XYZ file of C-alpha atoms in Angstrom:
343
model
C 109.121 15.027 50.198
C 106.064 13.233 51.627
C 104.173 16.512 51.765
C 104.968 17.171 48.113
C 103.880 13.656 47.089
C 100.605 14.108 48.964
C 99.953 17.426 47.196
C 100.642 15.872 43.805
C 98.273 12.986 44.527
C 95.568 15.516 45.431
C 96.193 17.222 42.081
C 95.423 13.932 40.369
C 91.796 14.091 41.511
C 90.558 17.003 39.328
C 92.530 15.688 36.349
C 91.023 12.230 36.766
C 87.511 13.622 37.163
C 87.937 15.854 34.103
C 89.078 12.967 31.927
C 86.279 10.664 33.080
C 83.684 13.388 32.447
C 84.983 13.879 28.897
C 85.010 10.130 28.242
C 81.516 9.694 29.656
C 80.221 12.610 27.578
C 81.779 11.215 24.392
C 80.143 7.825 24.858
C 76.766 9.540 25.162
C 77.379 11.844 22.178
C 78.447 9.066 19.793
C 75.370 7.734 17.980
C 74.286 4.195 18.690
C 72.378 2.330 21.374
C 74.711 0.384 23.704
C 72.065 -2.296 24.213
C 71.889 -2.866 20.463
C 75.680 -3.146 20.412
C 75.551 -5.718 23.214
C 72.888 -7.739 21.424
C 74.645 -7.575 18.066
C 72.528 -9.190 15.371
C 70.291 -10.967 17.890
C 66.749 -9.740 18.395
C 65.869 -9.110 22.031
C 62.525 -9.562 23.687
C 61.196 -6.479 25.533
C 61.754 -8.178 28.892
C 65.423 -9.019 28.209
C 66.042 -5.547 26.788
C 64.653 -3.979 29.974
C 66.872 -6.236 32.073
C 69.953 -5.227 30.078
C 69.114 -1.534 30.349
C 68.604 -1.908 34.093
C 71.877 -3.830 34.479
C 73.731 -1.076 32.581
C 72.087 1.685 34.662
C 70.298 3.184 31.672
C 66.863 3.142 33.307
C 65.637 3.648 36.862
C 65.080 0.610 39.077
C 63.493 0.011 42.458
C 65.165 -1.375 45.566
C 64.810 -4.891 44.178
C 66.505 -4.014 40.897
C 63.274 -4.135 38.883
C 62.685 -1.468 36.184
C 60.426 1.431 37.138
C 57.700 2.285 34.646
C 55.798 5.517 34.115
C 52.027 5.871 33.725
C 52.314 4.798 30.068
C 54.164 1.635 30.958
C 57.461 2.938 29.567
C 60.803 2.605 31.346
C 62.041 5.780 33.030
C 65.509 6.805 31.709
C 68.223 7.281 34.311
C 69.717 10.768 34.476
C 73.192 11.351 33.048
C 74.421 12.471 36.468
C 73.293 9.191 38.023
C 74.860 7.190 35.171
C 78.142 9.041 35.702
C 77.915 8.281 39.426
C 77.569 4.565 38.694
C 80.498 4.802 36.284
C 82.782 6.488 38.837
C 81.705 4.065 41.562
C 82.650 1.162 39.311
C 86.063 2.697 38.548
C 86.825 3.180 42.241
C 85.999 -0.480 42.831
C 88.150 -1.633 39.914
C 85.177 -2.308 37.653
C 85.702 -1.048 34.091
C 82.492 -2.601 32.821
C 81.938 -5.491 30.435
C 82.940 -5.705 26.794
C 80.011 -5.447 24.395
C 81.552 -7.833 21.872
C 83.563 -10.268 23.982
C 81.063 -10.431 26.865
C 83.931 -10.377 29.371
C 84.880 -7.920 32.134
C 87.222 -5.285 30.716
C 89.567 -5.663 33.682
C 89.999 -9.365 32.858
C 90.810 -8.547 29.221
C 93.416 -6.005 30.334
C 94.965 -8.459 32.785
C 95.515 -10.847 29.890
C 96.857 -8.228 27.460
C 98.805 -5.865 29.718
C 101.867 -8.112 30.326
C 102.638 -8.008 26.582
C 102.475 -4.210 26.566
C 104.681 -3.945 29.670
C 107.366 -6.217 28.196
C 107.378 -4.347 24.887
C 107.522 -0.987 26.692
C 110.467 -2.102 28.832
C 112.459 -3.208 25.789
C 111.569 0.020 23.989
C 112.530 2.274 26.896
C 115.889 0.479 27.322
C 116.624 1.187 23.647
C 115.577 4.814 24.101
C 117.715 5.325 27.209
C 120.874 3.653 25.919
C 120.850 4.880 22.335
C 119.084 8.208 22.890
C 121.219 9.433 25.766
C 124.390 7.895 24.364
C 123.939 9.405 20.896
C 123.072 12.790 22.387
C 126.179 12.794 24.549
C 128.440 11.780 21.651
C 126.885 14.441 19.447
C 127.452 17.141 22.089
C 130.989 16.078 23.006
C 132.022 15.667 19.352
C 130.286 18.826 18.213
C 130.531 19.557 14.455
C 132.339 16.265 13.870
C 131.257 13.395 11.632
C 129.446 11.757 14.570
C 127.544 14.932 15.352
C 126.412 15.238 11.734
C 125.451 11.545 11.643
C 123.354 11.807 14.817
C 121.684 15.023 13.643
C 120.855 13.575 10.233
C 119.567 10.276 11.636
C 117.388 11.909 14.275
C 115.952 14.318 11.690
C 114.931 11.398 9.481
C 113.393 9.462 12.385
C 111.445 12.459 13.670
C 109.936 13.010 10.221
C 109.087 9.335 9.739
C 105.659 8.065 10.947
C 105.969 5.106 13.314
C 103.530 2.931 11.398
C 105.417 3.511 8.129
C 108.747 2.657 9.772
C 107.198 -0.508 11.177
C 105.965 -1.621 7.776
C 109.345 -0.754 6.246
C 111.134 -2.921 8.820
C 108.665 -5.734 8.189
C 109.302 -5.538 4.452
C 113.086 -5.352 4.785
C 113.882 -7.772 7.636
C 110.879 -10.050 7.435
C 110.224 -10.475 3.716
C 113.183 -9.249 1.646
C 115.789 -10.671 4.015
C 114.097 -14.073 3.836
C 114.229 -13.966 0.031
C 117.822 -12.735 -0.109
C 119.114 -15.405 2.297
C 116.926 -18.225 1.031
C 115.191 -18.430 4.379
C 118.461 -18.566 6.290
C 117.953 -15.348 8.203
C 114.922 -13.161 8.771
C 112.875 -11.745 11.641
C 109.240 -12.344 12.617
C 106.875 -9.567 11.587
C 103.734 -10.467 13.514
C 102.644 -11.707 16.919
C 104.481 -12.176 20.200
C 105.680 -15.744 19.835
C 104.293 -18.811 21.512
C 104.247 -22.544 20.921
C 103.350 -22.272 17.235
C 106.130 -19.796 16.403
C 109.368 -20.952 14.794
C 111.284 -18.225 16.669
C 112.097 -17.799 20.324
C 109.779 -15.342 22.063
C 112.444 -12.672 22.564
C 113.075 -12.448 18.797
C 109.513 -11.207 18.282
C 110.338 -8.096 20.352
C 113.102 -6.817 18.062
C 111.168 -5.078 15.291
C 108.217 -3.815 17.408
C 110.562 -2.449 20.082
C 112.723 -0.647 17.504
C 109.609 0.837 15.898
C 108.151 1.855 19.247
C 111.365 3.521 20.420
C 112.536 5.072 17.145
C 110.927 8.523 17.238
C 111.309 8.824 21.011
C 114.992 7.903 20.779
C 115.531 10.647 18.200
C 113.886 13.247 20.426
C 115.804 12.042 23.493
C 119.114 12.352 21.581
C 118.256 15.874 20.447
C 117.261 16.999 23.934
C 120.355 15.404 25.444
C 122.613 17.155 22.932
C 121.109 20.610 23.385
C 120.991 20.376 27.196
C 124.536 19.084 27.520
C 125.860 21.831 25.233
C 124.007 24.447 27.264
C 125.286 23.025 30.552
C 128.880 22.908 29.308
C 128.786 26.690 28.777
C 127.838 27.479 32.365
C 130.197 29.177 34.818
C 130.554 26.268 37.239
C 131.681 24.028 34.364
C 134.353 26.527 33.341
C 135.412 26.677 37.000
C 135.718 22.886 37.087
C 137.956 22.955 34.018
C 140.015 25.751 35.592
C 140.640 23.536 38.627
C 142.343 21.028 36.381
C 139.624 18.392 36.190
C 139.603 16.201 33.110
C 136.822 16.404 30.525
C 135.543 13.003 31.645
C 135.274 14.134 35.273
C 133.565 17.400 34.356
C 131.014 15.759 32.084
C 130.061 12.793 34.232
C 130.378 14.354 37.702
C 129.148 17.886 37.079
C 127.415 18.471 33.752
C 125.535 15.251 33.118
C 123.169 15.347 36.096
C 121.859 18.816 35.301
C 121.615 18.080 31.602
C 119.625 14.907 32.302
C 116.668 16.644 34.003
C 114.766 17.553 30.789
C 115.732 14.207 29.257
C 114.386 12.302 32.265
C 111.170 14.306 32.015
C 110.702 13.377 28.365
C 111.681 9.717 28.783
C 109.459 9.354 31.852
C 106.374 10.722 30.106
C 107.180 8.672 27.017
C 107.505 5.531 29.131
C 104.051 6.231 30.528
C 102.738 6.382 26.975
C 104.446 3.100 26.130
C 102.989 1.398 29.199
C 99.561 2.643 28.182
C 99.775 0.809 24.889
C 101.206 2.058 21.611
C 98.228 1.653 19.284
C 100.049 2.165 15.975
C 102.995 -0.119 16.756
C 100.899 -2.891 18.265
C 98.443 -2.747 15.375
C 101.129 -2.909 12.667
C 102.821 -5.916 14.309
C 99.595 -7.581 15.454
C 100.958 -7.381 18.986
C 98.491 -8.777 21.568
C 98.712 -5.806 23.932
C 96.493 -3.048 25.262
C 97.002 -0.774 22.253
C 95.884 -3.367 19.720
C 92.918 -4.270 21.929
C 91.819 -0.623 22.111
C 92.181 -0.298 18.331
C 89.939 -3.312 17.769
C 87.452 -1.936 20.283
C 87.292 1.382 18.398
C 86.561 -0.381 15.104
C 83.857 -2.464 16.810
C 82.493 0.460 18.874
C 83.142 -1.529 22.035
C 83.120 1.566 24.261
C 83.803 -0.092 27.667
C 87.204 -1.279 26.401
C 87.944 2.124 24.858
C 86.989 3.974 28.054
C 88.931 1.518 30.182
C 91.995 1.858 27.960
C 91.966 5.662 28.054
C 91.414 5.625 31.823
C 94.425 3.331 32.151
C 96.476 5.754 30.033
C 95.601 8.655 32.348
C 96.400 6.761 35.545
C 99.730 5.425 34.249
C 100.848 8.823 32.910
C 99.960 10.555 36.190
C 101.920 7.998 38.220
C 104.943 8.187 35.918
C 104.821 12.009 36.081
C 104.974 11.827 39.881
C 107.950 9.449 39.767
C 109.733 11.749 37.314
C 109.174 14.800 39.524
C 110.533 12.966 42.557
C 113.631 11.899 40.592
C 114.589 15.568 40.148
C 115.696 15.752 43.771
C 118.225 12.994 43.164
C 119.544 14.464 39.917
C 119.876 18.030 41.215
C 120.650 18.463 44.961
C 119.397 22.058 44.768
C 115.842 20.789 44.338
C 114.215 20.118 47.704
C 110.468 19.743 47.719
C 110.172 20.008 51.499
C 111.320 23.631 51.523
C 108.724 26.016 50.136
C 111.166 28.888 49.755
C 113.323 26.768 47.411
């Protein structure tokens, strides 16, 4: 197992390098001078502009950090390879750069915003696991019944429904219409994550965003669970278990469920990584103060350090979750043993 984990970690390296190269290339392709973005509407003197370009590794400097000038007195641009080297060095030291607009280290911004994204992702993944797996199992066990048709119809609607549209629909129904219908007696918050100025308890603010975040994923998880459980129930060892006199409950939960869960765990694990990385649409619709909403604002303001830091965080989280999912296979299916190459 340790050998397999080590190999997977080594596989992360080329993926990480590839993503960082693409991100770095995109920031250089997109038109616009980063120094002008840092300055905003302020006019900079030539001396301050040189200092900013030197601090952002855009021009060459000497051993004292002073800009190097050519024979015409112009600053010498730093090569793209050297700029990428500085960028990678900063990432390895936990430095994601400084925000152009907020003038703060990106890592500090993420430390403030990430707890909100983690909490929302945990609530969303609990909904996905309980409802998705449960609905899929009911649909498979009660095949062609009313419950099967209900699950199939509901999941089809959710899969076809954009998350941002569902979020706005829930806001309209439970936040605005419900308040009008009940005279203000019952309704749900439609924006923010709570706090001292909110009239609701903090946990109430998670209801609508978590449902929106988990809706499409729950539908897919239910569909995968249904198809995998039906396929597993038709296998020979399941028929043998029934022939031995085991009850349907024993066969499903002790024999069929573990094998059927492997693709579901794969999907839920990767989806959880996406949730932890910040769901931009959901967080934007509900004005949720998480990573996704912060990245969205950074895109609109062309604040590239936050965008690059957010995408880098997405890659790292998804890679780690993928490793955890792969390791979980050995516990779900005893036939999987990573330490034996022949298996």
